[in-house]
XYZ file of C-alpha atoms in Angstrom:
119
model
C -28.932 12.864 16.787
C -31.782 11.176 14.552
C -29.753 12.125 11.701
C -26.765 10.217 12.523
C -28.591 6.966 13.685
C -28.313 5.020 10.391
C -24.493 5.936 10.227
C -24.046 4.596 13.853
C -26.019 1.561 12.875
C -23.955 1.023 9.754
C -20.801 1.169 11.861
C -21.921 -1.232 14.335
C -22.793 -3.640 11.820
C -19.591 -3.511 10.212
C -18.033 -3.887 13.464
C -20.130 -7.029 14.072
C -19.724 -8.573 10.803
C -15.985 -7.954 10.779
C -15.253 -9.269 14.608
C -17.769 -12.020 13.755
C -15.846 -13.277 10.831
C -12.515 -13.257 12.469
C -14.199 -14.681 15.765
C -15.761 -17.389 13.652
C -12.645 -18.479 11.449
C -10.858 -18.698 14.694
C -13.386 -20.937 16.191
C -14.381 -23.239 13.058
C -11.272 -23.100 11.055
C -9.006 -26.171 10.698
C -6.131 -26.203 13.672
C -3.570 -28.491 11.300
C -0.479 -26.650 11.069
C 2.804 -27.989 9.377
C 5.850 -26.684 8.320
C 4.802 -25.473 4.625
C 1.757 -23.584 6.372
C 4.133 -21.542 8.561
C 6.816 -20.958 6.207
C 7.411 -17.346 4.624
C 5.358 -16.626 1.643
C 5.310 -13.200 -0.285
C 3.302 -13.017 -3.508
C 4.679 -16.397 -5.057
C 8.312 -15.207 -4.606
C 10.468 -17.695 -2.991
C 13.018 -16.480 -0.409
C 16.657 -17.112 -1.034
C 18.174 -19.214 1.378
C 20.507 -18.065 4.287
C 22.183 -19.264 7.391
C 18.971 -18.276 9.668
C 15.611 -19.673 9.637
C 13.930 -16.604 7.934
C 14.695 -16.474 4.160
C 15.236 -13.036 2.484
C 13.525 -11.766 -0.455
C 14.531 -10.435 -3.600
C 14.830 -6.559 -3.651
C 12.708 -6.697 -6.786
C 9.542 -7.475 -4.711
C 10.124 -4.553 -2.162
C 10.693 -2.191 -5.162
C 7.566 -3.054 -6.690
C 5.843 -2.548 -3.620
C 7.399 0.670 -3.548
C 6.131 1.601 -6.850
C 2.602 0.887 -5.979
C 2.956 3.209 -3.037
C 4.464 5.922 -4.718
C 1.926 6.088 -7.352
C -0.884 5.531 -4.963
C 0.238 8.389 -2.814
C 0.428 10.372 -5.961
C -3.125 9.805 -7.038
C -4.429 10.402 -3.366
C -2.959 13.813 -3.311
C -3.258 14.863 -6.791
C -6.973 14.061 -6.995
C -7.993 16.747 -4.660
C -5.800 19.228 -6.049
C -7.037 18.919 -9.710
C -10.698 19.348 -8.139
C -9.846 22.842 -6.578
C -7.157 23.865 -9.066
C -8.830 27.216 -9.459
C -9.222 27.973 -6.099
C -5.700 27.344 -4.778
C -3.991 29.683 -7.254
C -0.224 30.167 -7.215
C 0.213 28.752 -3.656
C -1.413 25.448 -4.958
C 0.944 25.255 -8.146
C 3.894 25.818 -5.743
C 2.809 23.291 -3.508
C 1.864 20.421 -6.082
C 5.217 21.194 -7.767
C 7.083 20.674 -4.609
C 4.915 17.609 -3.944
C 5.964 16.207 -7.454
C 9.449 16.967 -7.018
C 9.322 15.012 -3.573
C 7.705 11.948 -4.952
C 9.883 11.910 -7.918
C 12.849 11.181 -5.407
C 12.058 7.611 -4.571
C 10.724 7.067 -8.191
C 14.234 7.784 -9.542
C 15.783 5.617 -6.486
C 13.744 2.917 -7.699
C 14.630 3.530 -11.557
C 18.048 3.566 -10.539
C 17.991 0.409 -8.596
C 16.387 -1.608 -11.778
C 12.885 -1.869 -10.048
C 11.303 -0.778 -13.388
C 13.050 -3.542 -15.389
C 10.602 -6.770 -16.078
C 12.725 -9.299 -17.309
């Protein structure tokens, strides 16, 4: 157990800092709420008005987020595969080709929807 004590202390310290920051912000932060602070806001994109109280955001916002997720997932899975490429053999090659095919499907969907056009 002595070898894990520093790790346990770091985890406890991280939790104390995280929870302490949240509690401190809640106790010491300003409590002045107004309509602008409570309005929807997503990365500077203004929501389009509709009949309800909540606005709708353009599809470009979601397609940009989807692009990030696609490439993020791809890198997370391709890096370990590249590190152990020689050990995996033919099974690893077939698995990664299947993965690349499956990750291409949302990429093609986004491309067809116009998510890669930056005008």
